[in-house]
Amino acid sequence: MSLRQSLTLLLLASLAAPATAQTLRLDAPDEIRALLTPYLPEAIPGQRRLEGQLAEILATEGYFSPQFSFGSRATEDDDTLPLRIDPGPRTLVGSVTLAVDGEISPKQRTALEADWRLPVGAPFRQTDWNAAKQDILARLLAHDYADARLLDSRAEIDPEARRAELHAHYATGPRYRFGPLTVEGLQRFPPSLVARYQRVAREGDPYTEDALGTLQATLQATPYFTTVQARLDREAAVIADDGSVTAPVRVTVRERPAHRVGFGGGASSNTGARVEANYHTPDLFGHYRYGSELLNVTFDPTRAEELASYGYDDEGTPAEKTWLIRRGILERPLGGATSQARSGLAGVANARADHWNRPAIDRMANLNLEPGGSSFDELVARVGRGVYMQTNASWSIDDSRNKFQFGCERGVLIEDGKLAGVVKNPNYRGVSASFWRSLAGVGDASTMQVLGTPYCGKGEPAQVIRVGHASPACKFADIDVFGGAA
C-alpha cells in the first residue's frame, strides 16, 4: 500500500462557498492521515484557519514545518476539495538536561538519568515528553521523597535543525521516614488489631509508596474492614536535626458489620425441600466459646510418642506446644508462617510437605485434648444411663466440618453408674459446637490414649502425611445415640 492515500470526508463548505457541501480529499502519509482524521472539524473554518489547527496537531508529534496545498475543483459541478499535506521532517530530541536539587545519592541520580524515557535521538512527541517528566517525579515520590516536585520544564524547538532541547528541573525535598501508627474509624476493635498487620511501613523505616500500598491492601483483605486508607500524615511531620522528616502512618478504616446472618431455601429432585441459615463473624479468637469450660485443646509436635512429631516445620518455624482452645474459648487457629503473614493472626508451626517437590501447606500434626482430673471409674459413676463407645468404625462429616455422624464396632451400656451389657455397632451424631459444649467430664492422664494415622491426604497435587491425636476418656451429656443391639 502506498504511504499516501486519498481520504474522502464529507464536510460543510467553508466561507468561500457557504451554502454548498464539499468533499475534502486528504492526501497525506498513512500515519498523518490516521493522526488528523479524528480532529477534522465538521465545518471547514476557512483554509488558513484549518491549516493552523492541523499544524498545531502535527506539532504534538514533532512535525513543526508542515506544508499544506489546497487544490481546485476540476469542474463547476465537482464538490471535491483536495488537500495535500507534507508534514516535513520530524524533529528529534537533540539533548536532555535533567537537574535534581536535594540530597540524592549519585547512584539514584545516575539511575534517573539512565531511565529517562525520551532519550537523545528519539522522535519528539508531546505525550512522550509529558510522560517522561511525570515518570521521574513519580519515581522520586515513590521512595524517600514524599515532597518531591517538578520546579520547571521546557522544550526548546529548532524547526530548521529538526532539534528539540529538553530541560526538566526537580526538587526532592527532605527524606521521609515512617513514624508511629495512628488509626481512625475503629469502634469495636482495638488499635492493636491494625498494628498486628503492620509488617511494612513500620516506625523508623524509610518511606515508600509501595509499603503504604501493601499495608492498605493487607488490611483490606482481612474480614474486619469494608474500606481502608493508609497515608503519610505530612501535616504531623517532625523534622530531625539532620533535616530528615518523620511522619505518622495514618490508617482510616470502616469496620464491617459485627455479625452477618443469611438465609436461603430451595428444592431439588434428589433431596427435596431444604432451608439454610448462615452466621458470619470475624470476631472469634479470644471470644468465641467453642466448648464447655472443661475443653482444652493443644497443638504439640514436640510429643515424641505421637505420629506427627518434629522440631521444626518445613518453613523453619520451631515447633512448640500451643493452646488452641483453653477453658472452652477459641484462642488460635492452625496456620504456618505464610498464613500468619497473610491473615495477621498468630498461628503454629504446621507448614508441612510430604516430599521435596511439594509445597509446604498448613496441616494438622499432633492435635490433643488435654487431660482433666477424673478417673475412668469416676466418669462412669456419674452416668445414670449412657453408652461407653469403643473402637471407631466409620465417620461422616459435612463440607463445613459442622454436622457429623460416627459409628463404633462396640459399646458398653452404662446404667446407674455401672458398666452393664455389650452394645454392638452403636452410633452417635451431632453438631460440632453444641457437641463440645455438652462436654461434662474429662478423664485424667491415666485414661489418655495416643492415636493417629500415617495416611492423612490433603492438597493438590495430593500429599499424604502423618497426623497424631491424643485424648483422655470424656463424658458428654444429651447426645443423640442410635442403632446398636444388645
Short mmCIF file of C-alpha atoms in Angstrom, two decimals:
data_model
loop_
_atom_site.label_atom_id
_atom_site.label_comp_id
_atom_site.label_asym_id
_atom_site.label_seq_id
_atom_site.Cartn_x
_atom_site.Cartn_y
_atom_site.Cartn_z
CA MET A 1 0.00 0.00 0.00
CA SER A 2 1.26 3.48 -0.85
CA LEU A 3 2.32 5.72 2.04
CA ARG A 4 -0.10 8.27 0.66
CA GLN A 5 -3.78 7.51 0.32
CA SER A 6 -6.77 9.60 -0.56
CA LEU A 7 -9.27 10.08 2.24
CA THR A 8 -12.76 11.26 1.42
CA LEU A 9 -14.72 13.08 4.11
CA LEU A 10 -17.99 14.90 3.82
CA LEU A 11 -17.63 18.36 5.38
CA LEU A 12 -19.68 21.52 5.36
CA ALA A 13 -18.35 24.08 2.96
CA SER A 14 -16.06 26.90 4.07
CA LEU A 15 -16.98 30.56 3.97
CA ALA A 16 -15.88 30.69 0.34
CA ALA A 17 -18.86 28.51 -0.50
CA PRO A 18 -21.21 28.89 2.47
CA ALA A 19 -24.27 27.26 1.04
CA THR A 20 -22.73 24.21 -0.57
CA ALA A 21 -21.38 20.94 0.72
CA GLN A 22 -17.89 19.89 -0.23
CA THR A 23 -15.97 16.65 0.00
CA LEU A 24 -12.47 17.11 1.40
CA ARG A 25 -9.95 14.74 -0.12
CA LEU A 26 -6.97 14.42 2.23
CA ASP A 27 -3.74 13.28 0.60
CA ALA A 28 -1.08 12.51 3.25
CA PRO A 29 1.14 9.70 4.56
CA ASP A 30 -0.75 6.94 6.37
CA GLU A 31 0.32 7.90 9.89
CA ILE A 32 -0.50 11.57 9.28
CA ARG A 33 -3.90 10.73 7.87
CA ALA A 34 -4.65 8.50 10.89
CA LEU A 35 -3.48 11.26 13.25
CA LEU A 36 -5.54 14.07 11.76
CA THR A 37 -8.77 12.32 10.84
CA PRO A 38 -10.29 12.26 14.37
CA TYR A 39 -9.75 16.02 14.72
CA LEU A 40 -11.12 17.26 11.40
CA PRO A 41 -13.97 19.73 12.00
CA GLU A 42 -17.48 19.09 10.75
CA ALA A 43 -17.49 22.51 9.12
CA ILE A 44 -14.43 23.82 7.29
CA PRO A 45 -13.50 27.05 9.13
CA GLY A 46 -11.65 28.53 6.17
CA GLN A 47 -8.42 27.34 4.62
CA ARG A 48 -5.98 29.40 6.73
CA ARG A 49 -7.73 28.59 9.97
CA LEU A 50 -7.87 24.90 9.07
CA GLU A 51 -4.14 24.93 8.30
CA GLY A 52 -3.45 26.47 11.71
CA GLN A 53 -5.50 23.84 13.52
CA LEU A 54 -3.84 20.96 11.67
CA ALA A 55 -0.38 22.45 12.21
CA GLU A 56 -0.95 22.51 15.99
CA ILE A 57 -1.89 18.84 15.96
CA LEU A 58 1.13 17.91 13.84
CA ALA A 59 3.42 19.80 16.24
CA THR A 60 2.43 17.46 19.07
CA GLU A 61 4.01 14.64 17.05
CA GLY A 62 7.20 16.54 16.27
CA TYR A 63 6.28 17.95 12.84
CA PHE A 64 6.94 21.69 13.08
CA SER A 65 7.23 22.66 9.38
CA PRO A 66 4.27 21.12 7.53
CA GLN A 67 3.26 22.27 4.05
CA PHE A 68 -0.41 22.50 3.04
CA SER A 69 -1.61 22.65 -0.54
CA PHE A 70 -5.30 23.06 -1.42
CA GLY A 71 -6.24 22.07 -4.94
CA SER A 72 -9.06 23.40 -7.07
CA ARG A 73 -12.20 21.77 -8.37
CA ALA A 74 -11.87 20.19 -11.76
CA THR A 75 -15.31 21.46 -12.89
CA GLU A 76 -18.03 23.66 -11.53
CA ASP A 77 -20.04 20.58 -10.62
CA ASP A 78 -17.13 18.96 -8.77
CA ASP A 79 -17.65 19.28 -4.96
CA THR A 80 -14.28 17.76 -4.07
CA LEU A 81 -11.72 19.96 -2.29
CA PRO A 82 -8.25 18.36 -2.46
CA LEU A 83 -5.83 18.94 0.44
CA ARG A 84 -2.27 17.68 0.19
CA ILE A 85 -0.16 17.64 3.37
CA ASP A 86 3.59 17.25 3.50
CA PRO A 87 4.45 17.03 7.22
CA GLY A 88 8.12 17.74 6.62
CA PRO A 89 10.96 16.15 8.57
CA ARG A 90 10.25 15.06 12.13
CA THR A 91 12.03 16.80 15.00
CA LEU A 92 14.27 14.60 17.11
CA VAL A 93 15.50 15.01 20.67
CA GLY A 94 18.92 16.63 20.49
CA SER A 95 19.78 17.00 24.17
CA VAL A 96 18.32 16.35 27.63
CA THR A 97 19.20 18.36 30.73
CA LEU A 98 17.92 16.77 33.93
CA ALA A 99 18.52 18.70 37.16
CA VAL A 100 17.57 17.34 40.59
CA ASP A 101 18.04 19.51 43.68
CA GLY A 102 18.29 17.87 47.08
CA GLU A 103 20.11 15.18 49.00
CA ILE A 104 20.06 12.41 46.41
CA SER A 105 22.80 9.83 46.09
CA PRO A 106 24.96 9.67 42.93
CA LYS A 107 23.60 6.16 42.33
CA GLN A 108 19.98 7.37 42.42
CA ARG A 109 20.79 10.32 40.18
CA THR A 110 22.52 8.09 37.65
CA ALA A 111 19.57 5.68 37.65
CA LEU A 112 17.11 8.51 36.97
CA GLU A 113 19.17 9.79 34.05
CA ALA A 114 19.66 6.30 32.61
CA ASP A 115 15.94 5.54 32.72
CA TRP A 116 14.78 8.83 31.16
CA ARG A 117 12.01 7.79 28.78
CA LEU A 118 12.65 10.30 25.96
CA PRO A 119 16.36 9.90 25.14
CA VAL A 120 18.53 11.74 22.63
CA GLY A 121 17.69 10.63 19.08
CA ALA A 122 14.09 9.72 19.80
CA PRO A 123 11.26 11.48 17.90
CA PHE A 124 9.83 14.35 19.91
CA ARG A 125 6.19 13.77 20.83
CA GLN A 126 4.25 15.86 23.32
CA THR A 127 2.72 12.82 25.03
CA ASP A 128 6.15 11.20 25.43
CA TRP A 129 7.55 14.45 26.82
CA ASN A 130 4.76 14.68 29.40
CA ALA A 131 5.13 11.00 30.32
CA ALA A 132 8.91 11.27 30.75
CA LYS A 133 8.60 14.22 33.13
CA GLN A 134 5.85 12.52 35.14
CA ASP A 135 7.85 9.29 35.36
CA ILE A 136 10.79 10.99 37.06
CA LEU A 137 8.50 12.75 39.52
CA ALA A 138 6.67 9.51 40.29
CA ARG A 139 9.96 7.71 40.98
CA LEU A 140 11.08 10.41 43.39
CA LEU A 141 7.72 10.36 45.19
CA ALA A 142 7.78 6.56 45.44
CA HIS A 143 10.94 6.31 47.56
CA ASP A 144 12.08 8.60 50.38
CA TYR A 145 10.89 11.92 48.91
CA ALA A 146 7.23 12.49 49.73
CA ASP A 147 7.55 16.23 48.96
CA ALA A 148 9.27 15.91 45.57
CA ARG A 149 8.03 18.30 42.86
CA LEU A 150 8.75 19.45 39.32
CA LEU A 151 10.05 23.03 39.52
CA ASP A 152 10.35 23.84 35.83
CA SER A 153 10.36 22.24 32.39
CA ARG A 154 10.71 23.46 28.83
CA ALA A 155 11.23 22.07 25.35
CA GLU A 156 13.23 24.38 23.03
CA ILE A 157 12.37 23.53 19.43
CA ASP A 158 14.53 24.44 16.42
CA PRO A 159 12.38 23.52 13.38
CA GLU A 160 15.14 24.23 10.86
CA ALA A 161 17.63 21.99 12.65
CA ARG A 162 14.87 19.50 13.49
CA ARG A 163 16.16 19.50 17.05
CA ALA A 164 14.46 19.58 20.45
CA GLU A 165 16.42 20.53 23.56
CA LEU A 166 14.67 19.31 26.72
CA HIS A 167 15.09 20.71 30.22
CA ALA A 168 13.48 19.38 33.43
CA HIS A 169 14.25 20.67 36.92
CA TYR A 170 13.14 18.84 40.10
CA ALA A 171 13.46 19.28 43.86
CA THR A 172 13.45 16.20 46.07
CA GLY A 173 12.63 17.84 49.36
CA PRO A 174 13.72 16.11 52.60
CA ARG A 175 13.98 12.37 53.10
CA TYR A 176 10.98 10.89 54.91
CA ARG A 177 10.71 8.05 57.39
CA PHE A 178 7.60 6.36 58.71
CA GLY A 179 6.54 7.49 62.15
CA PRO A 180 4.13 5.94 64.67
CA LEU A 181 0.88 4.31 63.57
CA THR A 182 -2.37 6.18 64.17
CA VAL A 183 -5.75 4.64 63.44
CA GLU A 184 -9.10 6.35 62.82
CA GLY A 185 -12.58 4.85 62.49
CA LEU A 186 -12.33 2.00 64.99
CA GLN A 187 -15.42 1.29 67.05
CA ARG A 188 -15.36 -2.34 68.19
CA PHE A 189 -11.76 -3.34 67.51
CA PRO A 190 -8.65 -2.09 69.35
CA PRO A 191 -5.78 -0.33 67.53
CA SER A 192 -3.64 -3.38 68.26
CA LEU A 193 -5.63 -5.29 65.64
CA VAL A 194 -4.37 -2.95 62.90
CA ALA A 195 -0.86 -2.95 64.37
CA ARG A 196 -0.83 -6.75 64.12
CA TYR A 197 -0.99 -6.46 60.33
CA GLN A 198 1.68 -3.76 60.10
CA ARG A 199 4.53 -5.86 58.71
CA VAL A 200 5.60 -2.98 56.43
CA ALA A 201 5.63 0.81 56.86
CA ARG A 202 6.87 0.36 60.41
CA GLU A 203 8.12 3.19 62.55
CA GLY A 204 11.67 4.14 61.52
CA ASP A 205 11.52 2.51 58.08
CA PRO A 206 12.36 4.69 55.03
CA TYR A 207 9.23 5.98 53.33
CA THR A 208 8.00 4.17 50.21
CA GLU A 209 4.66 4.33 48.43
CA ASP A 210 4.75 0.55 47.96
CA ALA A 211 4.88 -0.02 51.72
CA LEU A 212 1.77 2.10 52.27
CA GLY A 213 0.01 0.31 49.41
CA THR A 214 0.92 -3.09 50.82
CA LEU A 215 -0.31 -2.16 54.28
CA GLN A 216 -3.59 -0.87 52.86
CA ALA A 217 -4.12 -3.98 50.69
CA THR A 218 -3.30 -6.29 53.59
CA LEU A 219 -5.83 -4.63 55.88
CA GLN A 220 -8.43 -4.52 53.12
CA ALA A 221 -8.10 -8.29 52.63
CA THR A 222 -8.97 -9.03 56.26
CA PRO A 223 -12.54 -9.82 57.31
CA TYR A 224 -12.65 -6.84 59.68
CA PHE A 225 -12.95 -3.78 57.41
CA THR A 226 -15.03 -2.71 54.41
CA THR A 227 -12.73 0.18 53.43
CA VAL A 228 -9.15 1.06 54.35
CA GLN A 229 -6.98 4.08 53.50
CA ALA A 230 -3.32 4.26 54.52
CA ARG A 231 -1.43 7.52 54.02
CA LEU A 232 1.55 9.50 55.27
CA ASP A 233 0.36 12.26 57.62
CA ARG A 234 2.70 15.02 56.46
CA GLU A 235 0.83 17.66 58.45
CA ALA A 236 2.01 15.98 61.65
CA ALA A 237 5.60 15.51 60.44
CA VAL A 238 8.59 16.17 62.70
CA ILE A 239 11.89 17.49 61.31
CA ALA A 240 15.05 15.96 62.78
CA ASP A 241 18.37 17.75 63.29
CA ASP A 242 19.82 16.13 60.18
CA GLY A 243 16.98 17.54 58.06
CA SER A 244 15.13 14.25 57.60
CA VAL A 245 11.41 14.12 58.34
CA THR A 246 9.38 11.57 60.31
CA ALA A 247 5.65 11.47 59.61
CA PRO A 248 2.99 9.24 61.21
CA VAL A 249 1.30 6.47 59.25
CA ARG A 250 -2.40 7.32 59.40
CA VAL A 251 -4.83 4.48 58.70
CA THR A 252 -8.53 5.25 58.31
CA VAL A 253 -10.89 2.27 58.38
CA ARG A 254 -14.56 1.46 58.23
CA GLU A 255 -15.43 -1.68 60.13
CA ARG A 256 -17.52 -4.46 58.70
CA PRO A 257 -20.78 -5.26 60.50
CA ALA A 258 -20.02 -7.23 63.63
CA HIS A 259 -22.35 -10.06 62.69
CA ARG A 260 -23.91 -11.15 59.41
CA VAL A 261 -26.82 -13.54 59.07
CA GLY A 262 -28.03 -15.10 55.83
CA PHE A 263 -30.99 -17.33 54.99
CA GLY A 264 -31.78 -19.37 51.93
CA GLY A 265 -34.11 -22.06 50.68
CA GLY A 266 -34.61 -24.32 47.71
CA ALA A 267 -35.69 -27.69 46.42
CA SER A 268 -34.27 -30.42 44.22
CA SER A 269 -35.41 -33.77 42.87
CA ASN A 270 -32.64 -35.50 44.84
CA THR A 271 -33.02 -34.05 48.31
CA GLY A 272 -36.40 -32.33 48.23
CA ALA A 273 -37.00 -29.06 50.06
CA ARG A 274 -34.21 -27.51 52.07
CA VAL A 275 -33.51 -24.38 54.09
CA GLU A 276 -30.19 -22.85 55.07
CA ALA A 277 -29.05 -20.31 57.62
CA ASN A 278 -25.53 -18.79 57.78
CA TYR A 279 -23.92 -16.78 60.53
CA HIS A 280 -20.61 -14.96 59.96
CA THR A 281 -18.40 -13.05 62.35
CA PRO A 282 -14.65 -12.31 62.23
CA ASP A 283 -14.51 -11.61 65.95
CA LEU A 284 -13.80 -15.17 67.14
CA PHE A 285 -10.35 -15.67 68.60
CA GLY A 286 -10.23 -14.91 72.28
CA HIS A 287 -14.02 -14.59 72.47
CA TYR A 288 -15.83 -17.48 70.84
CA ARG A 289 -16.98 -20.28 73.15
CA TYR A 290 -16.27 -23.44 71.22
CA GLY A 291 -16.90 -25.89 74.07
CA SER A 292 -17.56 -26.18 77.78
CA GLU A 293 -15.03 -24.94 80.30
CA LEU A 294 -13.61 -28.47 80.52
CA LEU A 295 -12.38 -28.36 76.90
CA ASN A 296 -8.66 -27.69 76.42
CA VAL A 297 -7.05 -28.46 73.05
CA THR A 298 -3.36 -28.10 72.18
CA PHE A 299 -1.17 -28.38 69.10
CA ASP A 300 2.04 -30.14 70.15
CA PRO A 301 4.57 -31.58 67.65
CA THR A 302 7.10 -31.90 70.49
CA ARG A 303 5.46 -35.04 71.91
CA ALA A 304 7.84 -37.82 70.82
CA GLU A 305 5.35 -40.65 71.40
CA GLU A 306 2.92 -39.37 68.76
CA LEU A 307 3.00 -39.90 64.99
CA ALA A 308 3.46 -36.27 63.86
CA SER A 309 6.44 -35.14 65.95
CA TYR A 310 9.17 -32.78 64.72
CA GLY A 311 11.46 -30.00 65.87
CA TYR A 312 10.75 -27.55 63.00
CA ASP A 313 8.10 -27.34 60.33
CA ASP A 314 9.02 -27.08 56.64
CA GLU A 315 9.11 -23.28 56.74
CA GLY A 316 11.72 -23.42 59.51
CA THR A 317 9.44 -22.40 62.39
CA PRO A 318 10.40 -24.08 65.69
CA ALA A 319 7.75 -26.50 66.99
CA GLU A 320 6.25 -25.87 70.40
CA LYS A 321 3.16 -26.69 72.40
CA THR A 322 0.44 -24.16 71.62
CA TRP A 323 -3.02 -23.78 73.15
CA LEU A 324 -5.77 -23.61 70.53
CA ILE A 325 -8.76 -23.85 72.90
CA ARG A 326 -8.46 -23.01 76.58
CA ARG A 327 -11.36 -23.48 79.01
CA GLY A 328 -13.66 -23.74 76.01
CA ILE A 329 -12.63 -20.42 74.39
CA LEU A 330 -11.11 -20.47 70.89
CA GLU A 331 -7.70 -18.78 71.14
CA ARG A 332 -5.71 -19.54 68.00
CA PRO A 333 -6.09 -21.06 64.51
CA LEU A 334 -3.86 -23.58 62.74
CA GLY A 335 -1.60 -21.76 60.26
CA GLY A 336 2.10 -21.62 59.43
CA ALA A 337 4.30 -18.58 58.86
CA THR A 338 2.91 -17.85 55.38
CA SER A 339 -0.72 -17.99 56.53
CA GLN A 340 0.13 -15.88 59.57
CA ALA A 341 1.64 -13.19 57.33
CA ARG A 342 -1.44 -13.17 55.11
CA SER A 343 -4.01 -13.15 57.90
CA GLY A 344 -2.18 -11.16 60.56
CA LEU A 345 -3.16 -13.82 63.11
CA ALA A 346 -0.85 -15.79 65.37
CA GLY A 347 -0.63 -19.44 64.36
CA VAL A 348 1.51 -22.53 64.87
CA ALA A 349 4.45 -24.38 63.27
CA ASN A 350 2.37 -26.57 60.93
CA ALA A 351 3.58 -25.84 57.36
CA ARG A 352 4.44 -29.33 56.13
CA ALA A 353 5.24 -31.10 52.86
CA ASP A 354 5.41 -34.83 52.22
CA HIS A 355 8.32 -34.60 49.74
CA TRP A 356 10.97 -32.22 48.44
CA ASN A 357 8.96 -31.45 45.28
CA ARG A 358 5.76 -30.45 47.08
CA PRO A 359 5.00 -27.06 48.65
CA ALA A 360 4.60 -26.80 52.40
CA ILE A 361 0.92 -26.31 53.27
CA ASP A 362 -0.97 -25.97 56.54
CA ARG A 363 -1.54 -29.42 58.07
CA MET A 364 -2.50 -30.89 61.39
CA ALA A 365 0.27 -32.50 63.42
CA ASN A 366 -0.37 -33.71 66.97
CA LEU A 367 -3.72 -32.27 67.97
CA ASN A 368 -4.52 -33.25 71.55
CA LEU A 369 -7.30 -32.92 74.08
CA GLU A 370 -5.64 -32.20 77.38
CA PRO A 371 -6.45 -34.46 80.37
CA GLY A 372 -8.71 -33.42 83.21
CA GLY A 373 -8.97 -34.61 86.79
CA SER A 374 -11.37 -37.58 86.78
CA SER A 375 -10.52 -41.27 86.70
CA PHE A 376 -12.39 -43.57 84.34
CA ASP A 377 -14.38 -45.07 87.21
CA GLU A 378 -15.38 -41.62 88.41
CA LEU A 379 -16.64 -40.69 84.93
CA VAL A 380 -18.73 -43.87 84.73
CA ALA A 381 -20.08 -43.45 88.24
CA ARG A 382 -21.66 -40.09 87.31
CA VAL A 383 -23.71 -41.54 84.41
CA GLY A 384 -27.33 -42.59 85.04
CA ARG A 385 -27.88 -44.15 81.62
CA GLY A 386 -25.49 -43.99 78.67
CA VAL A 387 -23.12 -45.84 76.35
CA TYR A 388 -19.36 -46.19 76.64
CA MET A 389 -18.28 -46.04 72.96
CA GLN A 390 -15.26 -48.08 71.82
CA THR A 391 -13.43 -48.79 68.54
CA ASN A 392 -14.44 -46.27 65.89
CA ALA A 393 -15.58 -47.97 62.68
CA SER A 394 -17.00 -45.24 60.42
CA TRP A 395 -17.20 -41.48 60.21
CA SER A 396 -19.04 -38.89 58.17
CA ILE A 397 -18.87 -35.09 58.33
CA ASP A 398 -20.21 -32.33 56.07
CA ASP A 399 -18.06 -29.97 53.98
CA SER A 400 -18.20 -27.20 56.58
CA ARG A 401 -16.96 -29.61 59.28
CA ASN A 402 -20.11 -28.89 61.24
CA LYS A 403 -22.57 -31.78 61.25
CA PHE A 404 -21.13 -35.24 61.86
CA GLN A 405 -22.02 -38.89 62.42
CA PHE A 406 -19.73 -41.61 63.82
CA GLY A 407 -20.18 -45.32 64.21
CA CYS A 408 -18.39 -47.72 66.56
CA GLU A 409 -17.89 -51.51 66.50
CA ARG A 410 -18.52 -51.98 70.20
CA GLY A 411 -20.06 -50.19 73.10
CA VAL A 412 -20.88 -50.91 76.71
CA LEU A 413 -24.19 -49.91 78.25
CA ILE A 414 -23.94 -47.81 81.44
CA GLU A 415 -26.81 -47.98 83.93
CA ASP A 416 -26.90 -46.31 87.33
CA GLY A 417 -23.16 -45.57 87.24
CA LYS A 418 -22.06 -49.10 86.35
CA LEU A 419 -20.95 -50.89 83.17
CA ALA A 420 -23.62 -53.36 82.00
CA GLY A 421 -24.03 -55.39 78.80
CA VAL A 422 -22.29 -55.05 75.43
CA VAL A 423 -23.88 -52.95 72.68
CA LYS A 424 -22.98 -53.79 69.06
CA ASN A 425 -22.49 -51.15 66.34
CA PRO A 426 -23.69 -48.10 68.28
CA ASN A 427 -23.72 -44.69 66.52
CA TYR A 428 -23.83 -41.06 67.60
CA ARG A 429 -24.29 -37.76 65.78
CA GLY A 430 -24.43 -34.07 66.41
CA VAL A 431 -23.26 -30.55 65.53
CA SER A 432 -19.66 -29.71 66.42
CA ALA A 433 -20.18 -26.63 68.59
CA SER A 434 -23.12 -27.98 70.58
CA PHE A 435 -21.36 -31.35 70.93
CA TRP A 436 -18.26 -29.84 72.54
CA ARG A 437 -20.37 -27.55 74.72
CA SER A 438 -22.02 -30.66 76.13
CA LEU A 439 -18.65 -31.93 77.43
CA ALA A 440 -19.43 -32.81 81.05
CA GLY A 441 -16.34 -34.69 82.20
CA VAL A 442 -12.68 -35.22 81.18
CA GLY A 443 -10.55 -38.15 82.27
CA ASP A 444 -7.15 -37.80 83.87
CA ALA A 445 -3.77 -38.82 82.41
CA SER A 446 -4.39 -42.48 83.23
CA THR A 447 -7.20 -42.53 80.65
CA MET A 448 -5.13 -40.99 77.82
CA GLN A 449 -4.84 -42.86 74.52
CA VAL A 450 -2.43 -41.90 71.73
CA LEU A 451 -3.95 -42.39 68.29
CA GLY A 452 -3.40 -41.10 64.76
CA THR A 453 -2.91 -42.12 61.14
CA PRO A 454 0.06 -42.18 58.74
CA TYR A 455 -2.26 -41.59 55.77
CA CYS A 456 -3.89 -38.17 56.01
CA GLY A 457 -4.32 -36.78 52.49
CA LYS A 458 -4.66 -33.12 51.53
CA GLY A 459 -3.63 -30.69 48.81
CA GLU A 460 -3.42 -30.61 45.02
CA PRO A 461 -1.28 -32.39 43.97
CA ALA A 462 -2.14 -34.74 46.83
CA GLN A 463 0.17 -35.03 49.81
CA VAL A 464 -0.04 -37.87 52.33
CA ILE A 465 1.30 -37.13 55.78
CA ARG A 466 1.19 -38.35 59.39
CA VAL A 467 -1.13 -36.82 61.99
CA GLY A 468 -1.43 -37.60 65.67
CA HIS A 469 -4.22 -37.34 68.20
CA ALA A 470 -4.15 -38.00 71.93
CA SER A 471 -7.23 -37.84 74.11
CA PRO A 472 -8.44 -38.93 77.54
CA ALA A 473 -11.81 -40.53 78.14
CA CYS A 474 -14.58 -37.93 78.00
CA LYS A 475 -18.17 -37.75 79.14
CA PHE A 476 -20.81 -35.95 77.02
CA ALA A 477 -24.40 -35.22 78.08
CA ASP A 478 -27.58 -35.32 75.98
CA ILE A 479 -26.04 -36.79 72.82
CA ASP A 480 -28.14 -38.35 70.06
CA VAL A 481 -27.24 -42.08 70.15
CA PHE A 482 -28.90 -44.51 67.74
CA GLY A 483 -28.59 -48.03 66.29
CA GLY A 484 -26.84 -50.81 68.15
CA ALA A 485 -28.11 -54.03 69.59
CA ALA A 486 -27.59 -55.69 72.93
#
